[in-house]
Amino acid sequence: MYTIRLLGPPAIELDGQPVRSPRGRKAWALLTYLLLAERPPSRRHLAELLFADADDPLGALRWTLAELRRALGGAGAFSGDPVATALGDGIAVDVRLLDDPDGDPAPLLALGGDLLDGVSLPACLEFESWLLVARHRVSAAVEARLRQAAVALLASGSAGEAVGYAARAVARNPLEEGNHELLVRSLAVAGDRAAALRQIAVGEDLLRRELGHEASAALREAADVGPESAMVSPLSGRAAALSQLEAGRAAIAAGAVDAGLQCLRRAVTEAARAGDDAVQGQALCALGGALVHAVRGRDNEGAVVLEEAIQLASRAGDRATAVTAHRQLGFVEVQAGRRGTGEAWLAKAAALAETDAELAAILGVRGMNASDRGDYPTALAQLGESAERAASGGDPRQQAWSLSVLARAHLLRGERSQAGAALDTSLALIHEQRWMAFLPWPQSLRAELDLSAGDTDTAADTLERAWTLALQLDDPCWEGMAARGLGRLHAARGDRAGATRWLVEARRRCSVAPDRYQWVHGYVLDAAASTAIEHGDHERAAALAGTLASLAARCDLGELVVRAHLHRHRLGDPTALGAARLLAAGIDNPALAALL
């Protein structure tokens, strides 16, 4: 068995023993590009990317492909044009451990270092740009799988084992507060409160020193969890559990979050004492959903609760609850920019789903994931089907949600009429349902349409209402979107100071919570960088573009990666436009194509 190791210093092993590696850095670069390519690349493209400085670029490519086949024992790989990227049986690749969300997570603990550690090709600048993005994406995928393993172990009662995975996630990305919270929670549930408190101190100091802000309350409160810590005194039996479950759902829907959470925790406790797996699973699913959607900074706790709900629902044969919990976990991962694990949860939900309402909700999140990633044809198809199924399934809120995300995709593609039609229907449904908790999102998108049409007065009125409601809801995502719109409004009116002030506020608002929606964070950074360039503040623009490039690469926000390179091009980077075009391959967006 050959094993290709691309994480850390690259190497090839045969039955666990190192063998002679391919000669030259370009061989490793070519191998990595082929193994991570979304589709087989043409020989001409590979020759231009890596061997443009050779006397015979195609000849150099042929020699390097032969060198790779030799290193793999003469395997008949990498033939044809386009070059086939599939490997035969008997060849394993460490990064492909990340492709199986249900595989044994133990090998993840042995993965170390970045993609192609120590390999650089300064003469191949477009490849270097691609490699930087690929390193971020692979590192984020490793981190996501480590987190997934830790959450699953916590939910199954194996907190001691979860500690190792959570600790590796912290090591991978120590500036992500959610990773520290997960480690603190694992230590606390494992019974090592002293270590949990030490980790809190480490996390707080690190975030304060490196990011300049205080950790959220969720980090410290994670040390107080335990098998019974969230529960209150039981009432009396299954009937009481069902009563508390319904009361909790009603309170959450009415916006009484604290009261709703208390009722749901009581329902979990009482169902557990009654030995009713089905009701306990339903209560845990409702509690997990509330923690994810109604409380800022509680996605980690919600994920553990939802994992527990799946286990109980599976044991009780409660398909509907299992579908909902899988979908909610998918939403958590998508919002955080962990696309692979998000799609894995959503695929499991889809495999269990039977009703139009269930499929509509799943397709909505899948469409959101595809749109965030820059896969617009998939997003438009999934979101359109989601809205249709929601309408036929009698779920107007889901219909409004899916139409708003569909409108965002059309807006980003410059399809303003289609965006306006979807938003008008979404807003009408929201007002019919009195769904004020969601209203600032489509309002901010509607205002962006008005701004693009030059109607600043209408946009100003809509954005002021969106901002005020977002503040009342205490929702950092909605606050960030509304503040971004206000920043662009002030820029359109020529108020440079006001534009900068609002965009700084937008960035602060949308990134203050550890469970932020990363696409909104990137969208705000994109607007801030563009506005800084328009105002001639190139130093600030360069810093914002760099932050955007890193965030977008890590969270697989395909179009925003390209836009970060376009900002660098406007700032005078001579290699940025070529890199942007390389990274934009496969993104079907007429508006982006026009920029390129």
Coordinates of C-alpha atoms in Angstrom, one line a residue:
M1 CA 0.0 0.0 0.0
Y2 CA 1.4 3.4 -1.1
T3 CA 0.6 6.4 1.1
I4 CA 1.0 9.9 -0.2
R5 CA 1.5 12.4 2.7
L6 CA 0.8 16.0 1.7
L7 CA 0.2 17.5 5.1
G8 CA 3.5 18.5 6.7
P9 CA 6.7 17.9 4.7
P10 CA 5.5 15.8 1.7
A11 CA 6.5 12.2 1.4
I12 CA 5.5 8.9 -0.1
E13 CA 5.6 5.6 1.9
L14 CA 5.2 2.0 0.9
D15 CA 3.8 -0.2 3.7
G16 CA 4.7 2.4 6.2
Q17 CA 8.3 2.8 5.0
P18 CA 9.6 5.9 3.1
V19 CA 10.4 5.5 -0.5
R20 CA 12.4 7.7 -2.9
S21 CA 10.2 10.8 -3.4
P22 CA 9.6 12.6 -6.7
R23 CA 12.5 14.8 -7.7
G24 CA 12.0 18.5 -7.5
R25 CA 9.5 20.9 -5.9
K26 CA 7.4 21.1 -9.1
A27 CA 6.7 17.4 -9.0
W28 CA 5.2 17.8 -5.5
A29 CA 3.3 20.9 -6.7
L30 CA 1.9 19.1 -9.7
L31 CA 0.9 16.0 -7.6
T32 CA -0.9 18.2 -5.1
Y33 CA -2.7 20.2 -7.8
L34 CA -3.9 17.1 -9.5
L35 CA -5.1 15.4 -6.3
L36 CA -7.0 18.5 -5.1
A37 CA -8.4 19.5 -8.5
E38 CA -12.2 19.7 -8.7
R39 CA -12.0 18.4 -12.3
P40 CA -9.2 17.0 -14.5
P41 CA -7.1 19.8 -15.8
S42 CA -5.8 20.1 -19.3
R43 CA -2.1 19.5 -20.1
R44 CA -1.8 23.0 -21.5
H45 CA -3.2 24.5 -18.3
L46 CA -0.7 22.5 -16.2
A47 CA 2.2 23.4 -18.4
E48 CA 1.3 27.2 -18.3
L49 CA 0.8 27.0 -14.5
L50 CA 4.0 25.2 -13.5
F51 CA 6.4 25.0 -16.5
A52 CA 6.0 28.3 -18.4
D53 CA 9.7 29.1 -17.9
A54 CA 10.9 25.8 -19.5
D55 CA 12.1 25.7 -23.1
D56 CA 9.5 23.0 -23.7
P57 CA 6.7 23.4 -21.1
L58 CA 4.7 20.4 -22.4
G59 CA 7.8 18.3 -22.5
A60 CA 8.7 19.3 -18.9
L61 CA 5.1 18.3 -17.9
R62 CA 5.4 14.9 -19.5
W63 CA 8.7 14.2 -17.7
T64 CA 7.3 15.3 -14.4
L65 CA 4.2 13.1 -14.8
A66 CA 6.4 10.1 -15.6
E67 CA 8.4 10.9 -12.4
L68 CA 5.3 10.8 -10.4
R69 CA 4.3 7.5 -11.9
R70 CA 7.7 6.1 -11.1
A71 CA 7.5 7.2 -7.5
L72 CA 4.2 5.4 -7.2
G73 CA 5.6 2.1 -8.4
G74 CA 4.7 2.6 -12.1
A75 CA 1.0 3.0 -11.4
G76 CA -0.9 3.9 -14.5
A77 CA -2.1 7.2 -13.1
F78 CA -2.1 10.7 -14.5
S79 CA -2.6 9.8 -18.1
G80 CA -4.6 11.4 -20.9
D81 CA -5.6 15.0 -21.7
P82 CA -7.2 16.3 -19.6
V83 CA -5.0 14.5 -17.1
A84 CA -6.9 11.8 -15.2
T85 CA -6.7 12.5 -11.4
A86 CA -8.1 9.2 -10.1
L87 CA -5.7 6.9 -8.3
G88 CA -5.9 3.2 -8.5
D89 CA -6.5 0.8 -5.6
G90 CA -3.5 0.4 -3.3
I91 CA -2.7 4.2 -3.1
A92 CA -3.9 6.3 -0.1
V93 CA -3.7 10.0 0.3
D94 CA -3.7 11.6 3.8
V95 CA -5.9 14.6 2.8
R96 CA -8.5 12.2 1.5
L97 CA -9.1 11.1 5.1
L98 CA -11.2 14.3 5.2
D99 CA -13.6 13.1 2.6
D100 CA -15.3 10.4 4.8
P101 CA -17.3 12.1 7.5
D102 CA -18.2 8.6 9.0
G103 CA -14.7 7.2 8.9
D104 CA -12.6 6.4 12.0
P105 CA -11.5 9.8 13.3
A106 CA -8.4 8.4 15.1
P107 CA -6.0 9.0 12.1
L108 CA -7.0 12.7 12.2
L109 CA -4.9 13.0 15.4
A110 CA -1.8 12.1 13.4
L111 CA -2.3 14.7 10.7
G112 CA 0.1 17.6 11.3
G113 CA 1.4 20.6 9.5
D114 CA 0.1 22.6 6.5
L115 CA -0.3 21.4 3.0
L116 CA 3.1 21.0 1.3
D117 CA 5.0 22.3 4.2
G118 CA 8.3 23.8 3.1
V119 CA 7.4 23.8 -0.6
S120 CA 7.2 27.1 -2.5
L121 CA 7.5 28.1 -6.1
P122 CA 8.1 31.9 -6.1
A123 CA 8.5 31.8 -10.0
C124 CA 5.0 30.4 -10.4
L125 CA 3.0 33.1 -8.8
E126 CA -0.5 31.9 -9.9
F127 CA 0.3 28.4 -8.4
E128 CA 1.5 30.1 -5.2
S129 CA -1.9 32.0 -5.0
W130 CA -3.7 28.7 -5.5
L131 CA -1.6 26.9 -2.9
L132 CA -2.2 29.6 -0.3
V133 CA -6.0 29.2 -0.8
A134 CA -5.7 25.3 -0.8
R135 CA -3.7 25.4 2.5
H136 CA -6.4 27.4 4.2
R137 CA -9.1 25.1 2.9
V138 CA -7.4 21.9 3.9
S139 CA -6.5 23.2 7.3
A140 CA -10.1 24.3 7.8
A141 CA -11.3 20.8 6.7
V142 CA -9.0 19.1 9.3
E143 CA -10.2 21.5 12.0
A144 CA -13.9 20.8 11.1
R145 CA -13.4 17.0 11.3
L146 CA -11.6 17.3 14.6
R147 CA -14.5 19.4 16.0
Q148 CA -17.0 16.9 14.6
A149 CA -15.3 14.0 16.3
A150 CA -15.1 15.9 19.6
V151 CA -18.8 16.8 19.5
A152 CA -19.8 13.2 18.7
L153 CA -17.7 11.8 21.5
L154 CA -19.1 14.4 24.0
A155 CA -22.7 13.5 22.9
S156 CA -22.0 9.8 23.4
G157 CA -20.6 10.2 26.9
S158 CA -16.9 9.8 25.9
A159 CA -15.7 13.2 27.1
G160 CA -12.2 12.0 28.0
E161 CA -11.7 10.9 24.4
A162 CA -13.2 14.2 23.1
V163 CA -10.5 16.2 24.9
G164 CA -7.8 15.0 22.5
Y165 CA -9.7 16.0 19.4
A166 CA -10.8 19.4 20.8
A167 CA -7.2 20.1 21.9
R168 CA -6.0 19.4 18.3
A169 CA -8.7 21.8 17.0
V170 CA -7.4 24.5 19.3
A171 CA -3.8 23.9 18.0
R172 CA -5.0 24.1 14.4
N173 CA -6.9 27.4 14.9
P174 CA -6.2 29.0 18.3
L175 CA -7.9 32.3 17.3
E176 CA -11.3 30.6 17.0
E177 CA -13.1 31.0 20.3
G178 CA -15.4 28.1 19.6
N179 CA -12.5 25.7 19.6
H180 CA -11.5 26.9 23.1
E181 CA -15.1 26.6 24.3
L182 CA -15.3 23.0 22.9
L183 CA -12.1 22.0 24.7
V184 CA -13.3 23.6 28.0
R185 CA -16.6 21.8 27.7
S186 CA -14.9 18.5 27.0
L187 CA -12.6 18.9 30.1
A188 CA -15.5 19.9 32.3
V189 CA -17.7 17.0 31.3
A190 CA -14.7 14.7 31.7
G191 CA -14.5 15.9 35.3
D192 CA -11.3 18.0 35.1
R193 CA -12.6 21.3 36.1
A194 CA -9.2 22.7 37.1
A195 CA -7.9 22.1 33.6
A196 CA -11.1 23.6 32.1
L197 CA -10.5 26.8 34.1
R198 CA -6.9 27.0 33.0
Q199 CA -8.0 26.6 29.4
I200 CA -10.5 29.5 29.9
A201 CA -7.6 31.7 31.1
V202 CA -5.4 30.7 28.2
G203 CA -8.2 31.4 25.7
E204 CA -9.2 34.7 27.2
D205 CA -5.6 36.0 27.2
L206 CA -5.0 34.8 23.7
L207 CA -8.1 36.4 22.2
R208 CA -7.5 39.6 24.1
R209 CA -3.8 39.8 22.9
E210 CA -4.2 38.7 19.3
L211 CA -7.7 40.0 18.4
G212 CA -8.2 42.8 20.8
H213 CA -11.5 41.7 22.2
E214 CA -12.9 39.9 25.2
A215 CA -14.1 36.4 25.0
S216 CA -17.9 35.8 25.2
A217 CA -19.7 34.5 28.2
A218 CA -20.1 31.2 26.5
L219 CA -16.4 30.4 27.0
R220 CA -16.5 30.7 30.8
E221 CA -19.9 29.1 31.2
A222 CA -18.7 26.0 29.3
A223 CA -16.7 25.1 32.5
D224 CA -20.0 24.7 34.4
V225 CA -21.5 22.0 32.2
G226 CA -21.9 18.4 33.2
P227 CA -24.3 15.5 32.8
E228 CA -27.0 17.1 34.9
S229 CA -25.8 20.7 35.2
A230 CA -28.3 22.1 32.7
M231 CA -31.3 20.5 34.3
V232 CA -33.7 21.5 37.0
S233 CA -35.8 19.6 39.4
P234 CA -38.1 17.1 37.7
L235 CA -41.9 17.5 37.5
S236 CA -43.8 14.2 37.0
G237 CA -43.5 11.8 34.1
R238 CA -44.0 11.8 30.4
A239 CA -47.0 14.1 30.4
A240 CA -45.0 16.8 32.2
A241 CA -42.2 16.4 29.7
L242 CA -44.5 16.9 26.8
S243 CA -46.1 19.9 28.5
Q244 CA -42.7 21.5 29.1
L245 CA -41.7 20.7 25.5
E246 CA -44.7 22.5 24.0
A247 CA -44.3 25.4 26.4
G248 CA -40.7 25.8 25.5
R249 CA -41.3 25.7 21.8
A250 CA -44.1 28.3 22.2
A251 CA -41.9 30.6 24.3
I252 CA -39.0 30.4 21.8
A253 CA -41.3 31.2 18.9
A254 CA -42.7 34.2 20.9
G255 CA -39.2 35.5 21.6
A256 CA -39.1 34.6 25.3
V257 CA -35.8 32.8 24.9
D258 CA -34.7 32.4 28.5
A259 CA -38.1 31.1 29.6
G260 CA -38.2 28.8 26.6
L261 CA -34.7 27.3 27.3
Q262 CA -35.7 26.7 30.9
C263 CA -38.8 24.8 29.8
L264 CA -36.9 22.7 27.2
R265 CA -34.3 21.8 29.8
R266 CA -37.0 20.6 32.1
A267 CA -38.5 18.6 29.3
V268 CA -35.2 16.9 28.7
T269 CA -34.8 16.1 32.4
E270 CA -38.3 14.8 32.9
A271 CA -38.2 12.6 29.7
A272 CA -34.9 11.1 30.8
R273 CA -36.2 10.3 34.2
A274 CA -39.3 8.7 32.6
G275 CA -37.1 6.7 30.3
D276 CA -38.9 8.0 27.2
D277 CA -36.2 8.2 24.5
A278 CA -38.6 9.6 21.9
V279 CA -39.7 12.6 24.0
Q280 CA -36.2 13.2 25.3
G281 CA -34.9 13.2 21.7
Q282 CA -37.6 15.7 20.7
A283 CA -36.8 17.9 23.6
L284 CA -33.1 17.8 22.9
C285 CA -33.7 18.6 19.3
A286 CA -35.8 21.6 20.2
L287 CA -33.3 22.7 22.8
G288 CA -30.4 22.3 20.3
G289 CA -32.3 24.3 17.7
A290 CA -33.0 27.1 20.1
L291 CA -29.4 27.3 21.2
V292 CA -28.3 27.5 17.6
H293 CA -30.9 30.0 16.3
A294 CA -32.1 32.0 19.3
V295 CA -29.0 32.5 21.5
R296 CA -25.7 34.1 20.4
G297 CA -22.5 32.2 21.1
R298 CA -24.2 28.8 21.9
D299 CA -23.6 26.8 18.7
N300 CA -21.1 24.5 20.3
E301 CA -23.5 23.6 23.1
G302 CA -26.3 23.3 20.6
A303 CA -24.3 20.9 18.4
V304 CA -23.6 18.6 21.4
V305 CA -27.3 18.6 22.3
L306 CA -28.3 17.9 18.7
E307 CA -25.9 14.9 18.5
E308 CA -27.5 13.5 21.6
A309 CA -31.0 14.1 20.0
I310 CA -29.9 12.0 17.0
Q311 CA -28.7 9.1 19.1
L312 CA -32.0 9.0 21.1
A313 CA -34.2 9.5 18.0
S314 CA -32.4 6.7 16.2
R315 CA -32.9 4.4 19.2
A316 CA -36.6 5.4 19.4
G317 CA -37.2 5.1 15.7
D318 CA -38.2 8.8 15.5
R319 CA -37.4 9.6 11.9
A320 CA -38.7 13.1 11.9
T321 CA -36.7 14.2 14.9
A322 CA -33.6 12.7 13.4
V323 CA -34.1 14.6 10.1
T324 CA -34.5 17.9 12.0
A325 CA -31.4 17.3 14.2
H326 CA -29.2 16.4 11.2
R327 CA -30.4 19.5 9.3
Q328 CA -29.7 21.7 12.3
L329 CA -26.2 20.4 12.6
G330 CA -25.7 21.0 8.9
F331 CA -26.8 24.6 9.4
V332 CA -24.3 25.1 12.2
E333 CA -21.5 23.8 10.0
V334 CA -22.6 25.8 6.9
Q335 CA -22.8 29.1 8.9
A336 CA -19.4 28.5 10.3
G337 CA -17.9 27.9 6.8
R338 CA -17.2 24.2 7.4
R339 CA -18.7 23.2 4.0
G340 CA -17.7 19.5 3.9
T341 CA -19.0 18.5 7.3
G342 CA -22.1 20.7 6.7
E343 CA -22.9 18.9 3.4
A344 CA -22.4 15.5 5.1
W345 CA -25.0 16.3 7.8
L346 CA -27.4 17.6 5.2
A347 CA -26.9 14.5 3.0
K348 CA -27.9 12.3 5.9
A349 CA -30.9 14.5 6.6
A350 CA -32.0 14.2 3.0
A351 CA -31.6 10.4 3.0
L352 CA -34.1 10.3 5.9
A353 CA -36.5 13.0 4.7
E354 CA -39.9 12.1 3.4
T355 CA -42.2 15.1 3.4
D356 CA -42.1 18.3 1.3
A357 CA -41.6 20.4 4.4
E358 CA -38.6 18.4 5.5
L359 CA -37.0 18.4 2.0
A360 CA -37.7 22.2 1.7
A361 CA -35.8 22.9 4.8
I362 CA -32.9 20.7 3.9
L363 CA -32.7 22.1 0.3
G364 CA -32.7 25.6 1.8
V365 CA -29.6 25.1 3.8
R366 CA -28.0 23.2 0.9
G367 CA -28.7 26.1 -1.4
M368 CA -27.3 28.5 1.2
N369 CA -24.1 26.4 1.3
A370 CA -23.8 26.3 -2.5
S371 CA -24.4 30.0 -2.8
D372 CA -21.8 30.8 -0.1
R373 CA -19.3 28.6 -1.9
G374 CA -20.0 30.4 -5.2
D375 CA -21.7 27.4 -6.9
Y376 CA -24.6 29.5 -8.3
P377 CA -26.3 27.0 -10.7
T378 CA -26.6 24.5 -7.8
A379 CA -27.8 27.2 -5.4
L380 CA -30.4 28.5 -7.7
A381 CA -31.8 25.0 -8.4
Q382 CA -31.9 24.0 -4.8
L383 CA -33.3 27.2 -3.4
G384 CA -36.0 27.4 -6.1
E385 CA -37.0 23.8 -5.4
S386 CA -37.0 24.5 -1.6
A387 CA -39.3 27.5 -2.0
E388 CA -41.7 25.4 -4.2
R389 CA -41.7 22.5 -1.7
A390 CA -42.2 24.8 1.2
A391 CA -45.3 26.4 -0.5
S392 CA -46.8 23.0 -1.3
G393 CA -45.9 21.7 2.2
G394 CA -47.7 24.7 3.9
D395 CA -44.5 26.2 5.4
P396 CA -44.6 30.0 4.5
R397 CA -41.7 30.8 6.8
Q398 CA -39.4 28.3 5.1
Q399 CA -40.7 29.6 1.7
A400 CA -39.8 33.2 2.8
W401 CA -36.3 32.1 4.1
S402 CA -35.4 30.2 0.9
L403 CA -36.7 33.0 -1.4
S404 CA -34.5 35.5 0.5
V405 CA -31.4 33.4 0.0
L406 CA -32.4 32.9 -3.6
A407 CA -32.6 36.6 -4.0
R408 CA -29.2 37.0 -2.5
A409 CA -27.8 34.7 -5.2
H410 CA -29.5 36.7 -8.0
L411 CA -28.3 40.0 -6.4
L412 CA -24.7 38.8 -6.5
R413 CA -25.1 37.7 -10.1
G414 CA -26.4 41.2 -11.1
E415 CA -29.8 39.8 -11.8
R416 CA -31.7 42.6 -10.2
S417 CA -35.2 42.0 -11.5
Q418 CA -35.2 38.3 -10.4
A419 CA -33.7 39.4 -7.0
G420 CA -36.4 42.0 -6.6
A421 CA -39.2 39.5 -7.4
A422 CA -38.0 37.0 -4.9
L423 CA -37.5 39.6 -2.2
D424 CA -40.9 41.1 -2.7
T425 CA -42.5 37.7 -2.2
S426 CA -40.3 36.9 0.8
L427 CA -41.1 40.2 2.5
A428 CA -44.8 39.8 1.9
L429 CA -44.7 36.3 3.5
I430 CA -42.7 37.6 6.5
H431 CA -45.2 40.4 7.2
E432 CA -48.1 37.9 6.9
Q433 CA -46.5 35.6 9.4
R434 CA -45.3 38.5 11.6
W435 CA -41.9 36.9 11.6
M436 CA -40.0 40.0 12.8
A437 CA -37.0 38.0 14.0
F438 CA -36.0 37.4 10.3
L439 CA -37.1 40.7 8.8
P440 CA -33.8 42.6 8.9
W441 CA -32.1 40.1 6.5
P442 CA -34.4 40.6 3.4
Q443 CA -34.7 44.3 4.3
S444 CA -30.9 44.7 4.0
L445 CA -30.9 42.9 0.7
R446 CA -33.9 45.0 -0.6
A447 CA -32.0 48.2 0.4
E448 CA -28.9 46.9 -1.6
L449 CA -31.1 46.6 -4.6
D450 CA -32.4 50.1 -4.2
L451 CA -28.8 51.4 -3.7
S452 CA -27.7 49.7 -6.9
A453 CA -30.6 51.5 -8.7
G454 CA -29.6 54.8 -7.3
D455 CA -32.6 55.2 -5.0
T456 CA -30.7 56.3 -1.9
D457 CA -33.7 57.7 -0.1
T458 CA -35.7 54.5 -0.2
A459 CA -32.6 52.5 0.7
A460 CA -31.9 54.8 3.7
D461 CA -35.4 54.3 5.1
T462 CA -35.2 50.5 4.7
L463 CA -31.7 50.3 6.3
E464 CA -32.6 52.4 9.3
R465 CA -35.6 50.1 10.0
A466 CA -33.4 47.0 9.5
W467 CA -30.7 48.4 11.8
T468 CA -33.2 49.3 14.6
L469 CA -34.9 46.0 14.5
A470 CA -31.6 44.1 14.4
L471 CA -30.5 45.9 17.6
Q472 CA -33.7 45.0 19.3
L473 CA -33.2 41.3 18.3
D474 CA -29.6 41.4 19.4
D475 CA -28.6 39.5 16.3
P476 CA -25.0 40.1 15.2
C477 CA -25.6 38.8 11.6
W478 CA -28.5 41.1 11.0
E479 CA -26.6 44.0 12.7
G480 CA -23.6 43.4 10.4
M481 CA -25.7 43.3 7.2
A482 CA -27.7 46.5 8.1
A483 CA -24.5 48.4 9.1
R484 CA -22.8 47.3 5.9
G485 CA -25.7 48.7 4.0
L486 CA -25.5 52.0 5.9
G487 CA -21.8 52.2 5.2
R488 CA -22.4 51.8 1.4
L489 CA -25.2 54.3 1.6
H490 CA -23.0 56.9 3.1
A491 CA -20.3 56.1 0.5
A492 CA -22.9 56.6 -2.3
R493 CA -23.8 60.0 -0.8
G494 CA -20.1 61.1 -0.6
D495 CA -19.9 60.9 3.2
R496 CA -16.5 59.3 3.6
A497 CA -16.3 59.6 7.3
G498 CA -19.8 58.2 7.8
A499 CA -19.1 55.3 5.4
T500 CA -15.9 54.3 7.2
R501 CA -17.6 54.6 10.6
W502 CA -20.5 52.3 9.6
L503 CA -18.3 49.8 7.9
V504 CA -16.0 49.5 11.0
E505 CA -19.2 49.1 13.0
A506 CA -20.5 46.4 10.6
R507 CA -17.2 44.5 10.9
R508 CA -17.3 44.7 14.7
R509 CA -21.0 43.6 15.0
C510 CA -20.8 40.6 12.6
S511 CA -17.7 39.1 14.2
V512 CA -18.4 39.7 17.9
A513 CA -20.0 36.3 18.5
P514 CA -18.0 33.1 18.2
D515 CA -20.7 31.4 16.1
R516 CA -20.9 34.1 13.5
Y517 CA -22.1 33.6 9.9
Q518 CA -18.8 33.7 8.1
W519 CA -20.3 34.7 4.7
V520 CA -21.7 37.9 6.2
H521 CA -18.3 38.6 7.8
G522 CA -16.6 38.2 4.4
Y523 CA -19.3 40.3 2.7
V524 CA -18.7 43.1 5.1
L525 CA -14.9 42.9 4.6
D526 CA -15.4 43.0 0.8
A527 CA -17.5 46.2 1.1
A528 CA -15.0 47.8 3.5
A529 CA -12.0 47.0 1.2
S530 CA -13.8 48.3 -1.9
T531 CA -14.8 51.5 -0.1
A532 CA -11.3 52.1 1.3
I533 CA -9.9 51.8 -2.3
E534 CA -12.6 54.2 -3.6
H535 CA -11.5 56.7 -0.9
G536 CA -7.8 56.3 -1.6
D537 CA -7.0 54.7 1.8
H538 CA -4.8 52.0 0.3
E539 CA -3.0 51.0 3.5
R540 CA -6.4 50.2 5.1
A541 CA -7.6 48.5 1.9
A542 CA -4.6 46.2 1.7
A543 CA -5.1 45.1 5.3
L544 CA -8.8 44.4 4.7
A545 CA -8.1 42.6 1.5
G546 CA -5.6 40.4 3.2
T547 CA -8.0 39.5 6.0
L548 CA -10.7 38.8 3.5
A549 CA -8.4 36.5 1.5
S550 CA -7.6 34.5 4.5
L551 CA -11.1 34.2 5.8
A552 CA -12.6 33.4 2.4
A553 CA -10.0 30.7 1.7
R554 CA -10.5 29.1 5.0
C555 CA -14.2 29.1 4.8
D556 CA -14.4 28.1 1.1
L557 CA -16.1 31.3 0.1
G558 CA -15.2 31.0 -3.6
E559 CA -16.3 34.3 -5.0
L560 CA -15.0 36.3 -2.1
V561 CA -11.6 34.7 -2.6
V562 CA -11.6 36.0 -6.1
R563 CA -12.8 39.4 -5.0
A564 CA -9.9 39.7 -2.5
H565 CA -7.5 39.2 -5.3
L566 CA -9.3 41.8 -7.4
H567 CA -8.9 44.3 -4.6
R568 CA -5.2 43.5 -4.6
H569 CA -5.1 44.0 -8.4
R570 CA -6.7 47.5 -7.9
L571 CA -4.0 48.2 -5.3
G572 CA -1.3 47.5 -7.9
D573 CA -0.4 43.8 -7.3
P574 CA 0.8 42.7 -10.8
T575 CA 0.1 39.0 -10.2
A576 CA -3.3 39.4 -8.6
L577 CA -5.5 39.5 -11.7
G578 CA -4.0 36.2 -13.1
A579 CA -4.5 34.6 -9.8
A580 CA -8.1 35.8 -9.6
R581 CA -8.9 34.4 -13.0
L582 CA -7.4 31.0 -12.0
L583 CA -9.4 30.9 -8.8
A584 CA -12.6 32.0 -10.6
A585 CA -12.6 29.1 -13.0
G586 CA -15.8 27.2 -12.5
I587 CA -17.7 30.1 -10.8
D588 CA -20.7 30.9 -13.0
N589 CA -21.4 34.5 -12.2
P590 CA -21.9 37.1 -15.1
A591 CA -21.2 40.0 -12.7
L592 CA -17.9 38.5 -11.5
A593 CA -16.9 37.6 -15.1
A594 CA -17.5 41.3 -16.1
L595 CA -15.1 42.4 -13.3
L596 CA -12.5 39.9 -14.4

